[in-house]
């Protein structure tokens, strides 16, 4: 992997630690971060030593406060942007990973910051986390899958309220909305994420991956097709074992 500047990638005992690292600008997501995240996600996918990944934000104030509005204002024309997106489909890669991904979020979790968290499988938040999708108020709509991932977590009403009003939601409310799994005091957030990662690592990597695939892919299928998928994955797991 090349030299990274906006993301820190570390690997310890089978866990990949991905830290969004622009703390002076609340870890906002810019083009460089997109390219680096793409590299890092490829490493998570391809490195057999990585069993689980934890995503977090550097600094005290934010997981990620959304897209970098300074770059957004100078964004390339739509045709170029579309081409780049095809070449670097970060979100498709993110959502297609079959390894378990944990987001440990604190402070501002806005716009693409929330979308990154929603690409993960389990979201842990600190008590001070604040969630929101400000895009509609800026005259745009989410571009990192948020219109699809949010309602799959919260249901239609909660997602529409968040997206249409841009209202910020506290950690406790986010838990009630099923946007986050658990809420912790800040100092307990990261240890909790590590405990979860080490528990998952104790299980068969194939069983974990197949279980994730069955749930994620099954959500977009009818019950009948989902049951077929489960049976197919179950058989494949027995053959692989
Ligand atoms: N793009 C670029 N820079 C941003 C940014 C963004 N989306 N959000 C924050 N920053 C930068 C600020 O410019 C500031 O930089 P500076 O210290 O060089 O001036 C730094 O991050 C700290 O932000 P600041 O606004 O001073 O902190 P705050 O506590 O007053 O407010 C927020 C925090 C998150 C409420 C506010 O920064 C905000 O509303 N940001 C925009 C969020 C947004 O709309 N994101 C979604 C885009 S789709």
Coordinates of N, CA and C and ligand atoms in Angstrom, one line a residue:
X1 N 0.8 -1.2 0.0 CA 0.0 0.0 0.0 C 0.9 1.3 0.0
X2 N 0.5 2.3 -0.8 CA 1.3 3.5 -0.8 C 1.2 4.3 0.5
X3 N 2.0 5.3 0.5 CA 2.0 6.2 1.7 C 0.6 6.9 1.9
X4 N 0.0 6.8 3.1 CA -1.3 7.4 3.3 C -1.2 8.7 4.1
X5 N -2.1 9.6 3.8 CA -2.1 10.9 4.6 C -3.3 11.1 5.4
X6 N -4.5 10.7 4.8 CA -5.7 11.1 5.5 C -6.4 9.9 6.2
X7 N -5.8 8.8 6.1 CA -6.3 7.6 6.8 C -5.1 6.9 7.4
X8 N -5.3 6.4 8.6 CA -4.2 5.5 9.2 C -4.7 4.1 9.2
X9 N -3.8 3.2 8.7 CA -4.2 1.8 8.6 C -3.2 1.0 9.4
X10 N -3.7 0.3 10.4 CA -2.8 -0.5 11.3 C -3.4 -1.9 11.4
X11 N -2.6 -2.8 11.7 CA -3.1 -4.2 11.8 C -2.4 -4.8 13.0
X12 N -3.3 -5.3 13.9 CA -2.8 -6.0 15.1 C -3.6 -7.2 15.4
X13 N -2.9 -8.4 15.5 CA -3.6 -9.6 15.9 C -4.9 -9.9 15.1
X14 N -4.8 -9.7 13.8 CA -6.0 -10.1 13.0 C -7.1 -9.0 12.9
X15 N -6.9 -7.9 13.6 CA -7.8 -6.8 13.5 C -7.2 -5.6 12.7
X16 N -7.9 -5.1 11.7 CA -7.4 -3.9 11.0 C -8.0 -2.7 11.7
X17 N -7.2 -1.7 12.0 CA -7.7 -0.4 12.5 C -7.6 0.7 11.5
X18 N -8.8 1.2 11.1 CA -8.8 2.2 10.1 C -9.2 3.5 10.8
X19 N -8.3 4.5 10.8 CA -8.6 5.8 11.5 C -8.7 6.9 10.4
X20 N -9.8 7.6 10.4 CA -9.9 8.8 9.5 C -9.1 9.9 10.2
X21 N -8.2 10.4 9.4 CA -7.2 11.2 10.1 C -7.0 12.6 9.5
X22 N -8.0 13.5 9.7 CA -7.9 14.9 9.4 C -8.5 15.6 10.6
X23 N -8.0 15.4 11.8 CA -8.7 15.9 12.9 C -8.8 17.5 13.0
X24 N -7.9 18.2 12.3 CA -8.0 19.6 12.3 C -9.2 20.1 11.5
X25 N -9.7 19.2 10.6 CA -11.0 19.6 9.9 C -12.1 18.6 10.2
X26 N -12.1 18.1 11.4 CA -13.2 17.2 11.9 C -13.3 15.9 10.9
X27 N -12.1 15.5 10.4 CA -12.0 14.3 9.6 C -12.9 14.3 8.4
X28 N -13.1 15.5 7.8 CA -14.0 15.5 6.7 C -13.4 14.8 5.5
X29 N -14.3 14.3 4.7 CA -14.0 13.3 3.6 C -13.7 14.1 2.3
X30 N -12.4 14.0 1.9 CA -12.1 14.6 0.6 C -11.6 13.6 -0.4
X31 N -11.2 14.1 -1.6 CA -10.9 13.2 -2.7 C -9.7 12.3 -2.3
X32 N -8.8 12.9 -1.6 CA -7.6 12.1 -1.2 C -8.0 11.0 -0.2
X33 N -8.9 11.3 0.7 CA -9.4 10.3 1.7 C -10.2 9.2 0.9
X34 N -10.9 9.6 -0.1 CA -11.7 8.6 -0.9 C -10.7 7.6 -1.5
X35 N -9.6 8.1 -2.1 CA -8.7 7.2 -2.8 C -8.0 6.4 -1.8
X36 N -7.7 6.9 -0.6 CA -6.9 6.2 0.4 C -7.8 5.1 1.1
X37 N -9.1 5.5 1.2 CA -10.0 4.5 1.8 C -10.2 3.4 0.8
X38 N -10.2 3.7 -0.4 CA -10.3 2.6 -1.4 C -9.2 1.6 -1.3
X39 N -8.0 2.1 -1.1 CA -6.8 1.3 -1.0 C -6.9 0.4 0.3
X40 N -7.3 1.1 1.4 CA -7.4 0.4 2.7 C -8.5 -0.7 2.6
X41 N -9.6 -0.4 2.0 CA -10.7 -1.4 2.0 C -10.2 -2.6 1.1
X42 N -9.5 -2.3 0.1 CA -8.9 -3.4 -0.7 C -8.0 -4.3 0.2
X43 N -7.2 -3.7 1.0 CA -6.3 -4.4 1.9 C -7.1 -5.2 2.9
X44 N -8.2 -4.6 3.5 CA -9.1 -5.4 4.4 C -9.6 -6.6 3.7
X45 N -10.1 -6.4 2.5 CA -10.7 -7.5 1.7 C -9.7 -8.6 1.4
X46 N -8.5 -8.2 1.0 CA -7.5 -9.2 0.4 C -6.6 -9.8 1.4
X47 N -6.3 -9.2 2.5 CA -5.3 -9.7 3.4 C -5.9 -10.8 4.3
X48 N -5.5 -12.0 4.1 CA -6.1 -13.1 4.9 C -5.9 -13.0 6.4
X49 N -4.9 -12.2 6.8 CA -4.6 -12.1 8.2 C -5.7 -11.2 8.9
X50 N -6.4 -10.4 8.1 CA -7.4 -9.5 8.6 C -8.7 -10.2 8.8
X51 N -9.2 -10.3 10.0 CA -10.4 -11.1 10.3 C -11.6 -10.1 10.5
X52 N -11.3 -8.9 11.0 CA -12.3 -8.0 11.3 C -11.7 -6.6 11.3
X53 N -12.5 -5.5 11.0 CA -11.9 -4.2 11.0 C -12.7 -3.2 11.9
X54 N -12.0 -2.3 12.5 CA -12.6 -1.3 13.3 C -12.3 0.1 12.7
X55 N -13.4 0.9 12.5 CA -13.3 2.2 11.9 C -13.5 3.2 13.0
X56 N -12.7 4.3 13.0 CA -12.8 5.3 14.0 C -12.3 6.6 13.5
X57 N -12.5 7.7 14.2 CA -12.0 9.0 13.8 C -10.9 9.5 14.7
X58 N -9.9 10.2 14.2 CA -8.8 10.8 15.0 C -9.3 12.0 15.7
X59 N -8.7 12.3 16.8 CA -9.0 13.6 17.5 C -10.2 13.5 18.4
X60 N -10.5 14.6 19.1 CA -11.5 14.5 20.2 C -12.9 14.9 19.7
X61 N -13.0 15.5 18.5 CA -14.2 16.2 18.2 C -15.2 15.5 17.2
X62 N -14.6 14.5 16.4 CA -15.5 14.0 15.4 C -15.0 12.6 14.9
X63 N -16.0 11.8 14.5 CA -15.7 10.6 13.7 C -15.4 11.2 12.3
X64 N -16.4 11.9 11.8 CA -16.3 12.6 10.4 C -17.4 13.5 10.2
X65 N -17.2 14.8 9.9 CA -18.2 15.8 9.8 C -18.7 15.9 8.4
X66 N -18.6 14.8 7.6 CA -19.1 14.8 6.2 C -18.1 15.1 5.1
X67 N -18.7 15.5 4.0 CA -17.8 15.8 2.8 C -17.1 17.1 3.1
X68 N -15.9 17.2 2.5 CA -15.1 18.5 2.6 C -15.7 19.5 1.7
X69 N -16.4 20.5 2.4 CA -17.2 21.5 1.6 C -16.3 22.4 0.8
X70 N -15.0 22.5 1.1 CA -14.1 23.3 0.3 C -13.9 22.6 -1.1
X71 N -13.8 21.3 -1.0 CA -13.6 20.6 -2.3 C -15.0 20.4 -3.0
X72 N -16.0 20.3 -2.2 CA -17.3 20.1 -2.8 C -17.6 21.3 -3.7
X73 N -17.2 22.5 -3.3 CA -17.5 23.7 -4.0 C -16.7 23.8 -5.3
X74 N -15.6 23.0 -5.4 CA -14.8 23.0 -6.6 C -14.8 21.7 -7.2
X75 N -16.0 21.0 -7.0 CA -16.1 19.6 -7.5 C -15.9 19.5 -9.1
X76 N -15.4 18.4 -9.6 CA -15.3 18.3 -11.0 C -16.7 18.2 -11.7
X77 N -16.7 18.5 -13.0 CA -18.0 18.4 -13.7 C -18.6 17.0 -13.5
X78 N -20.0 16.9 -13.6 CA -20.6 15.6 -13.4 C -20.1 14.4 -14.2
X79 N -19.7 14.7 -15.5 CA -19.2 13.6 -16.3 C -17.9 13.0 -15.7
X80 N -17.0 13.9 -15.4 CA -15.8 13.4 -14.8 C -16.0 12.7 -13.5
X81 N -16.9 13.3 -12.7 CA -17.2 12.7 -11.4 C -17.7 11.3 -11.5
X82 N -18.6 11.1 -12.5 CA -19.2 9.8 -12.7 C -18.1 8.8 -13.1
X83 N -17.2 9.2 -14.0 CA -16.2 8.3 -14.5 C -15.3 7.9 -13.3
X84 N -14.9 8.9 -12.5 CA -14.1 8.6 -11.3 C -14.8 7.7 -10.4
X85 N -16.1 7.9 -10.2 CA -16.9 7.0 -9.3 C -16.8 5.6 -9.8
X86 N -17.0 5.4 -11.1 CA -16.9 4.1 -11.7 C -15.6 3.4 -11.4
X87 N -14.5 4.2 -11.6 CA -13.2 3.6 -11.4 C -12.9 3.3 -9.9
X88 N -13.5 4.1 -9.1 CA -13.2 4.0 -7.7 C -14.5 3.9 -6.9
X89 N -15.1 2.8 -7.0 CA -16.4 2.6 -6.4 C -16.2 2.2 -4.9
X90 N -15.8 3.2 -4.1 CA -15.5 3.0 -2.7 C -16.7 2.4 -2.0
X91 N -17.9 2.9 -2.3 CA -19.0 2.5 -1.5 C -19.5 1.1 -1.9
X92 N -19.4 0.7 -3.2 CA -19.7 -0.7 -3.6 C -18.7 -1.6 -2.9
X93 N -17.4 -1.2 -2.9 CA -16.4 -2.1 -2.3 C -16.7 -2.3 -0.8
X94 N -17.0 -1.1 -0.1 CA -17.3 -1.1 1.3 C -18.4 -2.1 1.6
X95 N -19.5 -1.9 0.9 CA -20.8 -2.6 1.2 C -20.7 -4.1 0.8
X96 N -19.7 -4.4 -0.1 CA -19.5 -5.8 -0.6 C -18.6 -6.6 0.3
X97 N -17.9 -6.0 1.3 CA -16.9 -6.7 2.0 C -17.6 -7.8 2.9
X98 N -17.0 -9.0 2.9 CA -17.7 -10.1 3.6 C -17.1 -10.2 5.0
X99 N -16.1 -9.4 5.3 CA -15.5 -9.5 6.7 C -16.3 -8.6 7.6
X100 N -16.4 -8.8 8.9 CA -17.2 -8.0 9.8 C -16.5 -6.6 10.0
X101 N -17.3 -5.6 10.0 CA -16.7 -4.2 10.1 C -17.5 -3.5 11.3
X102 N -16.7 -3.0 12.2 CA -17.2 -2.3 13.3 C -16.9 -0.8 13.3
X103 N -17.9 0.1 13.4 CA -17.6 1.5 13.5 C -17.7 1.9 15.0
X104 N -16.7 2.6 15.4 CA -16.7 3.1 16.8 C -16.6 4.7 16.7
X105 N -17.8 5.3 16.8 CA -17.9 6.7 16.4 C -18.1 7.6 17.6
X106 N -17.6 8.8 17.5 CA -17.7 9.8 18.6 C -17.9 11.2 18.0
X107 N -18.4 12.1 18.7 CA -18.5 13.5 18.2 C -19.4 13.6 17.0
X108 N -19.0 14.5 16.1 CA -19.8 14.7 14.9 C -19.8 13.4 14.0
X109 N -20.9 13.0 13.6 CA -21.0 11.8 12.6 C -22.0 12.3 11.6
X110 N -21.6 13.1 10.6 CA -22.5 13.8 9.7 C -22.2 13.4 8.3
X111 N -23.3 13.5 7.5 CA -23.1 13.3 6.0 C -22.4 12.0 5.7
X112 N -21.3 12.2 4.9 CA -20.6 10.9 4.5 C -20.0 10.2 5.7
X113 N -19.8 11.0 6.8 CA -19.3 10.3 8.1 C -20.4 9.3 8.5
X114 N -21.6 9.7 8.5 CA -22.7 8.7 8.9 C -22.8 7.6 7.9
X115 N -22.6 8.0 6.6 CA -22.7 6.9 5.5 C -21.5 5.9 5.7
X116 N -20.3 6.4 6.1 CA -19.2 5.4 6.3 C -19.6 4.5 7.4
X117 N -20.2 5.1 8.5 CA -20.6 4.2 9.7 C -21.6 3.2 9.2
X118 N -22.5 3.7 8.3 CA -23.6 2.8 7.9 C -23.1 1.7 7.0
X119 N -21.9 1.8 6.4 CA -21.4 0.8 5.6 C -20.8 -0.3 6.5
X120 N -20.7 0.0 7.7 CA -20.2 -1.0 8.7 C -21.3 -1.9 9.2
X121 N -21.0 -3.0 9.9 CA -22.0 -3.9 10.3 C -22.5 -3.7 11.7
X122 N -21.6 -3.2 12.6 CA -22.0 -2.9 14.0 C -21.5 -1.5 14.3
X123 N -22.4 -0.7 14.8 CA -22.0 0.7 15.2 C -22.1 0.9 16.7
X124 N -20.9 1.2 17.2 CA -20.9 1.6 18.6 C -20.7 3.1 18.7
X125 N -21.3 3.8 19.6 CA -21.2 5.3 19.7 C -20.8 5.7 21.1
X126 N -20.1 6.8 21.2 CA -19.9 7.4 22.5 C -21.1 8.3 22.8
X127 N -21.3 8.5 24.1 CA -22.5 9.3 24.5 C -22.6 10.7 23.9
X128 N -21.4 11.2 23.5 CA -21.4 12.6 22.9 C -21.6 12.6 21.4
X129 N -21.9 11.4 20.8 CA -22.0 11.4 19.3 C -23.2 12.1 18.8
X130 N -23.1 12.8 17.7 CA -24.2 13.5 17.1 C -24.3 13.1 15.6
X131 N -25.5 12.6 15.2 CA -25.6 12.1 13.9 C -26.5 13.0 13.1
X132 N -26.2 13.1 11.8 CA -27.1 13.9 10.9 C -26.7 13.8 9.5
X133 N -27.7 14.0 8.6 CA -27.5 14.1 7.2 C -27.9 15.5 6.7
X134 N -26.9 16.4 6.6 CA -27.2 17.8 6.2 C -27.4 18.0 4.7
X135 N -27.2 16.9 3.9 CA -27.2 17.1 2.4 C -28.4 17.9 1.9
X136 N -29.6 17.5 2.2 CA -30.7 18.1 1.6 C -30.7 19.6 1.8
X137 N -30.3 20.0 3.0 CA -30.2 21.5 3.3 C -29.2 22.2 2.4
X138 N -28.2 21.4 1.9 CA -27.2 22.0 1.0 C -27.6 21.9 -0.5
X139 N -28.8 21.3 -0.7 CA -29.2 21.3 -2.1 C -28.7 20.0 -2.8
X140 N -28.2 19.0 -2.1 CA -27.8 17.8 -2.7 C -28.4 16.6 -2.0
X141 N -28.1 15.4 -2.4 CA -28.6 14.2 -1.7 C -27.3 13.4 -1.4
X142 N -27.4 12.5 -0.4 CA -26.3 11.7 0.0 C -25.8 10.9 -1.3
X143 N -24.5 10.7 -1.3 CA -23.9 10.0 -2.5 C -23.1 8.8 -2.1
X144 N -23.1 8.4 -0.9 CA -22.4 7.3 -0.4 C -23.3 6.2 0.1
X145 N -24.5 6.1 -0.6 CA -25.4 5.0 -0.2 C -26.4 5.4 0.9
X146 N -26.3 6.6 1.5 CA -27.1 6.9 2.6 C -28.6 6.8 2.5
X147 N -29.1 7.1 1.3 CA -30.5 7.0 1.1 C -31.0 5.5 1.1
X148 N -30.1 4.6 0.9 CA -30.4 3.2 0.9 C -30.1 2.5 2.2
X149 N -28.9 2.9 2.8 CA -28.5 2.2 4.0 C -29.3 2.7 5.2
X150 N -29.6 4.0 5.3 CA -30.3 4.5 6.4 C -31.7 3.9 6.6
X151 N -32.6 3.8 5.6 CA -33.9 3.2 5.8 C -33.8 1.7 6.1
X152 N -32.7 1.1 5.7 CA -32.6 -0.3 6.0 C -32.3 -0.5 7.5
X153 N -31.8 0.5 8.1 CA -31.5 0.4 9.6 C -32.7 0.9 10.4
X154 N -33.2 2.1 10.0 CA -34.1 2.8 10.9 C -35.6 2.6 10.4
X155 N -35.8 2.1 9.2 CA -37.1 2.1 8.6 C -37.4 3.4 7.9
X156 N -38.5 3.5 7.2 CA -38.8 4.6 6.4 C -39.0 5.9 7.1
X157 N -39.8 5.9 8.2 CA -40.1 7.2 8.8 C -38.9 7.8 9.4
X158 N -38.1 7.1 10.1 CA -36.9 7.7 10.8 C -35.9 8.2 9.7
X159 N -35.8 7.4 8.7 CA -34.8 7.9 7.6 C -35.3 9.1 6.9
X160 N -36.6 9.1 6.6 CA -37.1 10.3 5.9 C -37.0 11.6 6.8
X161 N -37.3 11.4 8.1 CA -37.3 12.5 9.0 C -35.8 13.1 9.0
X162 N -34.9 12.2 9.2 CA -33.5 12.6 9.3 C -33.0 13.3 8.0
X163 N -33.4 12.7 6.9 CA -32.9 13.2 5.6 C -33.6 14.5 5.2
X164 N -34.9 14.6 5.4 CA -35.7 15.7 4.9 C -35.5 17.0 5.8
X165 N -35.2 16.7 7.1 CA -35.1 17.9 8.0 C -33.6 18.2 8.3
X166 N -32.7 17.2 8.2 CA -31.3 17.4 8.5 C -31.1 17.5 10.0
X167 N -32.1 17.2 10.8 CA -32.1 17.3 12.2 C -30.9 16.4 12.8
X168 N -30.2 16.9 13.8 CA -29.1 16.1 14.4 C -29.7 15.3 15.5
X169 N -29.3 14.1 15.6 CA -29.8 13.1 16.5 C -28.7 12.7 17.5
X170 N -29.1 12.7 18.8 CA -28.1 12.3 19.8 C -27.8 10.8 19.8
X171 N -26.8 10.4 20.5 CA -26.4 8.9 20.5 C -27.6 8.1 21.0
X172 N -28.2 8.6 22.1 CA -29.3 7.8 22.7 C -30.5 7.7 21.7
X173 N -30.8 8.8 21.1 CA -31.9 8.7 20.1 C -31.5 7.8 18.9
X174 N -30.2 7.9 18.5 CA -29.7 7.0 17.4 C -29.9 5.5 17.8
X175 N -29.6 5.3 19.1 CA -29.8 3.9 19.5 C -31.3 3.5 19.4
X176 N -32.2 4.4 19.8 CA -33.6 4.0 19.8 C -34.0 3.9 18.3
X177 N -33.4 4.6 17.4 CA -33.7 4.5 16.0 C -33.1 3.3 15.3
X178 N -32.3 2.6 16.1 CA -31.5 1.4 15.6 C -30.4 1.8 14.6
X179 N -30.0 3.0 14.7 CA -28.9 3.5 13.9 C -27.6 3.1 14.5
X180 N -27.6 3.0 15.8 CA -26.4 2.4 16.5 C -26.8 1.3 17.4
X181 N -25.9 0.3 17.6 CA -26.2 -0.9 18.4 C -26.1 -0.6 19.9
X182 N -25.0 0.1 20.3 CA -24.8 0.4 21.7 C -24.1 1.7 21.9
X183 N -24.3 2.3 23.1 CA -23.8 3.6 23.4 C -22.9 3.5 24.7
X184 N -21.7 4.1 24.7 CA -20.8 4.0 25.8 C -20.3 5.4 26.2
X185 N -19.8 5.5 27.5 CA -19.1 6.7 27.8 C -17.8 6.7 26.9
X186 N -17.4 7.9 26.6 CA -16.3 8.0 25.6 C -15.1 7.1 25.9
X187 N -14.6 7.1 27.1 CA -13.4 6.3 27.4 C -13.6 4.8 27.2
X188 N -14.9 4.4 27.3 CA -15.2 3.0 27.1 C -15.5 2.5 25.7
X189 N -15.5 3.5 24.8 CA -16.0 3.2 23.4 C -15.0 2.3 22.7
X190 N -13.7 2.7 22.7 CA -12.8 1.9 21.9 C -12.5 0.5 22.5
X191 N -12.3 0.4 23.9 CA -12.2 -0.9 24.5 C -13.4 -1.8 24.1
X192 N -14.6 -1.2 24.1 CA -15.7 -2.1 23.7 C -15.6 -2.6 22.3
X193 N -15.2 -1.7 21.4 CA -15.0 -2.2 20.0 C -14.0 -3.3 19.9
X194 N -12.9 -3.1 20.7 CA -11.8 -4.2 20.7 C -12.3 -5.5 21.2
X195 N -13.1 -5.4 22.3 CA -13.7 -6.6 22.9 C -14.6 -7.4 21.8
X196 N -15.4 -6.6 21.1 CA -16.2 -7.2 20.1 C -15.4 -7.8 19.0
X197 N -14.4 -7.1 18.6 CA -13.5 -7.6 17.5 C -12.9 -8.9 18.0
X198 N -12.4 -8.9 19.2 CA -11.7 -10.1 19.6 C -12.6 -11.3 19.8
X199 N -13.8 -11.0 20.2 CA -14.8 -12.1 20.3 C -15.1 -12.7 18.9
X200 N -15.3 -11.8 17.9 CA -15.6 -12.3 16.6 C -14.4 -13.1 16.0
X201 N -13.2 -12.7 16.4 CA -12.1 -13.4 15.9 C -11.9 -14.8 16.4
X202 N -12.6 -15.0 17.5 CA -12.5 -16.4 18.1 C -13.3 -17.4 17.3
X203 N -14.1 -16.9 16.4 CA -15.0 -17.8 15.6 C -14.4 -18.1 14.3
X204 N -14.9 -19.1 13.6 CA -14.4 -19.5 12.3 C -14.6 -18.4 11.3
X205 N -13.5 -18.0 10.6 CA -13.6 -16.9 9.7 C -14.7 -17.2 8.6
X206 N -14.7 -18.4 8.1 CA -15.7 -18.8 7.1 C -17.1 -18.6 7.6
X207 N -17.4 -19.1 8.8 CA -18.7 -19.0 9.4 C -19.2 -17.6 9.6
X208 N -18.2 -16.7 10.0 CA -18.5 -15.3 10.2 C -18.9 -14.7 8.8
X209 N -18.1 -15.0 7.9 CA -18.3 -14.4 6.5 C -19.6 -14.9 5.9
X210 N -19.9 -16.1 6.0 CA -21.1 -16.7 5.4 C -22.3 -16.1 6.2
X211 N -22.2 -16.0 7.5 CA -23.3 -15.5 8.2 C -23.6 -14.0 7.8
X212 N -22.6 -13.2 7.7 CA -22.7 -11.9 7.2 C -23.4 -11.8 5.8
X213 N -22.9 -12.6 4.9 CA -23.4 -12.6 3.6 C -24.9 -13.0 3.6
X214 N -25.2 -14.0 4.4 CA -26.6 -14.5 4.4 C -27.6 -13.4 4.9
X215 N -27.2 -12.6 5.9 CA -28.0 -11.5 6.4 C -28.0 -10.4 5.4
X216 N -26.9 -9.9 4.9 CA -26.8 -8.7 4.1 C -27.5 -9.0 2.8
X217 N -27.2 -10.1 2.1 CA -27.8 -10.3 0.8 C -29.2 -10.7 1.0
X218 N -29.5 -11.5 2.0 CA -30.9 -11.9 2.3 C -31.9 -10.8 2.5
X219 N -31.4 -9.7 3.0 CA -32.3 -8.6 3.3 C -32.9 -8.0 2.0
X220 N -32.2 -8.2 0.9 CA -32.8 -7.7 -0.4 C -33.5 -8.8 -1.2
X221 N -33.8 -9.9 -0.6 CA -34.5 -11.0 -1.2 C -35.8 -11.3 -0.6
X222 N -36.7 -12.1 -1.3 CA -37.9 -12.5 -0.7 C -37.5 -13.6 0.4
X223 N -38.4 -13.9 1.3 CA -38.1 -14.9 2.4 C -37.7 -16.2 1.7
X224 N -38.5 -16.6 0.7 CA -38.2 -17.9 0.0 C -36.8 -17.9 -0.6
X225 N -36.4 -16.8 -1.3 CA -35.1 -16.8 -1.9 C -34.0 -16.7 -0.8
X226 N -34.4 -16.0 0.3 CA -33.4 -15.8 1.4 C -33.2 -17.2 2.1
X227 N -34.2 -18.0 2.2 CA -34.0 -19.3 2.8 C -33.2 -20.2 1.9
X228 N -33.4 -20.0 0.6 CA -32.5 -20.8 -0.4 C -31.1 -20.4 -0.2
X229 N -30.9 -19.1 -0.1 CA -29.5 -18.5 0.0 C -28.9 -19.1 1.3
X230 N -29.6 -19.1 2.4 CA -29.1 -19.6 3.6 C -28.7 -21.1 3.5
X231 N -29.6 -21.9 2.8 CA -29.3 -23.3 2.7 C -28.0 -23.5 1.8
X232 N -27.9 -22.7 0.8 CA -26.8 -22.8 -0.1 C -25.5 -22.4 0.6
X233 N -25.5 -21.4 1.4 CA -24.3 -20.9 2.1 C -24.0 -22.0 3.2
X234 N -25.0 -22.5 3.8 CA -24.8 -23.6 4.8 C -24.1 -24.8 4.2
X235 N -24.5 -25.2 3.0 CA -23.9 -26.3 2.4 C -22.4 -26.0 2.0
X236 N -22.2 -24.8 1.5 CA -20.9 -24.4 1.1 C -20.0 -24.4 2.3
X237 N -20.5 -24.0 3.4 CA -19.7 -23.9 4.6 C -19.3 -25.3 5.1
X238 N -20.2 -26.2 5.0 CA -19.9 -27.6 5.4 C -18.8 -28.2 4.4
X239 N -19.0 -27.9 3.1 CA -18.0 -28.4 2.1 C -16.6 -27.7 2.4
X240 N -16.6 -26.4 2.7 CA -15.3 -25.7 3.0 C -14.7 -26.2 4.2
X241 N -15.5 -26.6 5.2 CA -14.9 -27.0 6.5 C -14.3 -28.4 6.4
Ligands
LIG1 N1 -15.7 20.8 5.1 C1 -14.6 21.4 5.2 N2 -14.1 21.9 6.4 C2 -14.9 21.6 7.5 C3 -16.2 21.0 7.4 C4 -16.6 20.5 6.1 N3 -17.7 19.9 5.9 N4 -16.7 20.9 8.6 C5 -15.8 21.5 9.5 N5 -14.8 21.9 8.8 C6 -13.6 22.6 9.4 C7 -13.9 24.1 9.7 O1 -13.8 24.9 8.5 C8 -12.9 24.4 10.8 O2 -11.6 24.6 10.2 P1 -10.7 25.9 10.7 O3 -10.4 25.5 12.1 O4 -9.6 25.8 9.7 O5 -11.6 27.1 10.5 C9 -12.8 23.0 11.5 O6 -13.2 22.0 10.6 C10 -13.6 23.0 12.8 O7 -14.9 23.3 12.4 P2 -15.8 24.5 13.1 O8 -16.9 24.8 12.2 O9 -14.9 25.6 13.5 O10 -16.3 23.7 14.4 P3 -17.7 24.0 15.2 O11 -17.6 23.3 16.5 O12 -18.0 25.5 15.3 O13 -18.8 23.4 14.3 C11 -19.8 21.7 12.9 C12 -18.8 22.0 14.0 C13 -19.7 20.2 12.5 C14 -21.2 21.9 13.4 C15 -19.6 22.6 11.7 O14 -18.2 22.5 11.4 C16 -20.4 22.2 10.4 O15 -21.6 22.4 10.4 N6 -19.7 21.7 9.4 C17 -20.3 21.3 8.2 C18 -21.0 19.9 8.3 C19 -21.6 19.5 7.0 O16 -22.5 20.2 6.5 N7 -21.2 18.4 6.5 C20 -21.8 17.7 5.4 C21 -21.4 18.1 4.1 S1 -22.3 17.1 2.9

